[in-house]
Short mmCIF file of C-alpha atoms in Angstrom, two decimals:
data_model
loop_
_atom_site.label_atom_id
_atom_site.label_comp_id
_atom_site.label_asym_id
_atom_site.label_seq_id
_atom_site.Cartn_x
_atom_site.Cartn_y
_atom_site.Cartn_z
CA UNK A 1 -14.15 -31.02 8.52
CA UNK A 2 -14.75 -30.08 4.92
CA UNK A 3 -12.84 -27.03 3.85
CA UNK A 4 -11.72 -26.57 0.29
CA UNK A 5 -10.91 -23.82 -2.15
CA UNK A 6 -11.17 -24.37 -5.87
CA UNK A 7 -9.48 -21.50 -7.70
CA UNK A 8 -9.45 -21.51 -11.48
CA UNK A 9 -7.47 -18.58 -12.92
CA UNK A 10 -7.12 -19.18 -16.63
CA UNK A 11 -5.82 -15.81 -17.81
CA UNK A 12 -3.27 -14.60 -15.29
CA UNK A 13 -2.62 -11.62 -13.07
CA UNK A 14 -1.63 -8.32 -14.68
CA UNK A 15 -0.66 -5.37 -12.47
CA UNK A 16 0.54 -2.05 -13.79
CA UNK A 17 1.32 -0.24 -10.53
CA UNK A 18 1.30 -1.02 -6.82
CA UNK A 19 1.96 1.53 -4.08
CA UNK A 20 3.52 0.93 -0.68
CA UNK A 21 1.81 -1.46 1.73
CA UNK A 22 -0.24 -3.18 -0.97
CA UNK A 23 -0.76 -6.84 -1.68
CA UNK A 24 -2.56 -9.54 -3.59
CA UNK A 25 -3.55 -12.56 -1.49
CA UNK A 26 -4.73 -15.74 -3.19
CA UNK A 27 -5.38 -18.98 -1.39
CA UNK A 28 -7.43 -20.93 1.06
CA UNK A 29 -5.96 -19.29 4.14
CA UNK A 30 -4.36 -15.86 3.89
CA UNK A 31 -3.06 -14.49 7.18
CA UNK A 32 -1.33 -11.12 7.39
CA UNK A 33 -0.83 -9.71 10.86
CA UNK A 34 1.08 -6.64 11.94
CA UNK A 35 1.85 -4.93 8.65
CA UNK A 36 3.63 -1.60 9.04
CA UNK A 37 5.02 0.83 6.56
CA UNK A 38 6.24 4.31 7.37
CA UNK A 39 8.13 6.94 5.46
CA UNK A 40 8.48 10.41 4.11
CA UNK A 41 8.85 11.36 0.48
CA UNK A 42 9.57 14.66 -1.21
CA UNK A 43 9.12 14.78 -4.94
CA UNK A 44 8.93 17.88 -7.06
CA UNK A 45 7.42 16.40 -10.20
CA UNK A 46 6.28 12.94 -9.10
CA UNK A 47 5.59 9.90 -11.28
CA UNK A 48 5.08 10.16 -15.00
CA UNK A 49 3.45 7.30 -16.85
CA UNK A 50 1.76 6.77 -20.17
CA UNK A 51 2.99 7.33 -23.69
CA UNK A 52 4.27 10.36 -25.57
CA UNK A 53 4.55 12.61 -22.51
CA UNK A 54 6.63 15.74 -23.10
CA UNK A 55 8.28 17.73 -20.32
CA UNK A 56 10.23 20.66 -21.69
CA UNK A 57 12.26 23.40 -19.96
CA UNK A 58 11.16 22.47 -16.43
CA UNK A 59 13.00 23.78 -13.37
CA UNK A 60 12.54 21.65 -10.27
CA UNK A 61 13.76 22.87 -6.86
CA UNK A 62 13.45 20.90 -3.65
CA UNK A 63 14.43 22.57 -0.38
CA UNK A 64 13.81 20.55 2.80
CA UNK A 65 16.11 21.82 5.60
CA UNK A 66 14.35 20.17 8.57
CA UNK A 67 16.20 20.07 11.86
CA UNK A 68 14.64 16.68 12.67
CA UNK A 69 13.16 14.81 9.72
CA UNK A 70 10.54 12.06 10.14
CA UNK A 71 11.03 10.57 13.60
CA UNK A 72 9.06 7.32 13.72
CA UNK A 73 7.93 5.54 16.88
CA UNK A 74 6.37 2.23 15.84
CA UNK A 75 6.22 0.01 18.92
CA UNK A 76 3.34 -2.23 17.88
CA UNK A 77 2.10 -5.15 19.92
CA UNK A 78 0.84 -7.92 17.61
CA UNK A 79 -1.16 -10.72 19.22
CA UNK A 80 -2.59 -13.59 17.20
CA UNK A 81 -4.91 -16.28 18.52
CA UNK A 82 -5.59 -19.45 16.57
CA UNK A 83 -8.93 -21.04 17.38
CA UNK A 84 -10.17 -24.36 16.04
CA UNK A 85 -12.59 -23.84 13.18
CA UNK A 86 -15.80 -25.78 12.81
CA UNK A 87 -16.90 -24.50 9.44
CA UNK A 88 -17.82 -26.74 6.56
CA UNK A 89 -16.98 -24.56 3.62
CA UNK A 90 -16.39 -25.05 -0.04
CA UNK A 91 -15.33 -22.04 -2.05
CA UNK A 92 -15.30 -22.02 -5.85
CA UNK A 93 -13.71 -19.08 -7.65
CA UNK A 94 -13.57 -19.03 -11.45
CA UNK A 95 -11.78 -16.07 -13.01
CA UNK A 96 -10.61 -15.45 -16.51
CA UNK A 97 -7.99 -13.06 -15.19
CA UNK A 98 -7.20 -10.23 -12.82
CA UNK A 99 -6.33 -6.86 -14.32
CA UNK A 100 -5.30 -4.09 -11.95
CA UNK A 101 -4.35 -0.65 -13.20
CA UNK A 102 -3.29 0.77 -9.88
CA UNK A 103 -3.39 -0.30 -6.23
CA UNK A 104 -2.95 2.66 -3.92
CA UNK A 105 -1.15 2.66 -0.62
CA UNK A 106 -2.60 0.36 2.04
CA UNK A 107 -4.89 -1.51 -0.40
CA UNK A 108 -5.21 -5.18 -1.19
CA UNK A 109 -7.02 -7.75 -3.30
CA UNK A 110 -8.11 -10.93 -1.53
CA UNK A 111 -9.25 -14.16 -3.17
CA UNK A 112 -10.25 -16.82 -0.69
CA UNK A 113 -10.53 -16.62 3.08
CA UNK A 114 -8.43 -13.85 4.55
CA UNK A 115 -7.54 -12.75 8.06
CA UNK A 116 -5.85 -9.39 7.88
CA UNK A 117 -5.08 -7.35 10.94
CA UNK A 118 -2.84 -4.40 11.65
CA UNK A 119 -2.33 -2.94 8.21
CA UNK A 120 -1.22 0.61 8.71
CA UNK A 121 0.85 2.93 6.63
CA UNK A 122 1.81 6.43 7.59
CA UNK A 123 3.45 8.74 5.14
CA UNK A 124 4.04 12.37 4.46
CA UNK A 125 4.44 13.35 0.85
CA UNK A 126 5.18 16.75 -0.63
CA UNK A 127 4.56 16.98 -4.33
CA UNK A 128 4.55 20.25 -6.19
CA UNK A 129 2.87 18.80 -9.23
CA UNK A 130 1.87 15.21 -8.53
CA UNK A 131 1.56 12.27 -10.89
CA UNK A 132 1.10 12.69 -14.63
CA UNK A 133 -0.92 9.78 -16.00
CA UNK A 134 -2.48 9.02 -19.35
CA UNK A 135 -1.49 9.48 -22.96
CA UNK A 136 -0.12 12.41 -24.95
CA UNK A 137 0.27 14.76 -21.98
CA UNK A 138 2.44 17.81 -22.55
CA UNK A 139 4.03 20.15 -20.04
CA UNK A 140 5.91 23.18 -21.21
CA UNK A 141 8.03 25.69 -19.26
CA UNK A 142 6.80 24.72 -15.78
CA UNK A 143 8.50 25.78 -12.56
CA UNK A 144 8.05 23.34 -9.64
CA UNK A 145 9.08 24.44 -6.15
CA UNK A 146 8.88 22.48 -2.91
CA UNK A 147 9.80 24.36 0.26
CA UNK A 148 9.28 22.52 3.57
CA UNK A 149 10.66 24.65 6.41
CA UNK A 150 9.52 22.61 9.44
CA UNK A 151 11.57 22.41 12.63
CA UNK A 152 10.38 18.83 13.25
CA UNK A 153 8.86 17.20 10.20
CA UNK A 154 6.33 14.35 10.22
CA UNK A 155 6.47 12.92 13.71
CA UNK A 156 4.81 9.50 13.42
CA UNK A 157 3.64 7.96 16.71
CA UNK A 158 2.09 4.63 15.73
CA UNK A 159 1.99 2.51 18.88
CA UNK A 160 -0.87 0.07 18.32
CA UNK A 161 -2.15 -3.05 19.99
CA UNK A 162 -3.27 -5.35 17.17
CA UNK A 163 -5.24 -8.48 18.09
CA UNK A 164 -6.21 -11.14 15.54
CA UNK A 165 -8.47 -14.14 16.02
CA UNK A 166 -7.62 -16.68 13.31
CA UNK A 167 -9.63 -19.87 12.82
CA UNK A 168 -7.70 -22.98 11.89
CA UNK A 169 -8.49 -26.51 10.82
CA UNK A 170 -8.21 -29.36 13.29
#
């Protein structure tokens, strides 16, 4: 069996922001089975990034009086089979560098052979304004309200059967 990975990364990996359930996989054999990520987030303003941002005289109010808040049922069944591989592969990857500004939720970057199964992310997010990105943004005298009057909020029923067939070397 001939199986080889030649990875030449001369510059490096630079990441500015990664969200939940994200990843960077580098190698000859990347196996990720049964990923799960669940949650609820309330944010009135959200993330602020960049340079010279000005927020002045803001009033932020968050009111979330749920009787039951984010019940999660995540009874996954993860099954992985490893089968003998018969591939003769040679992989050459030459990169000067990897630059990532932002990886959103449930996203990945793969270099090399990857077997990914079962990635799931469930989330409820309330944002009155959202993210502020960039340079020289200004916000003056804003009023941000978030009112979430649910009796049962964000019921997540994520019962999956996840089956992966992964080849392996003999």
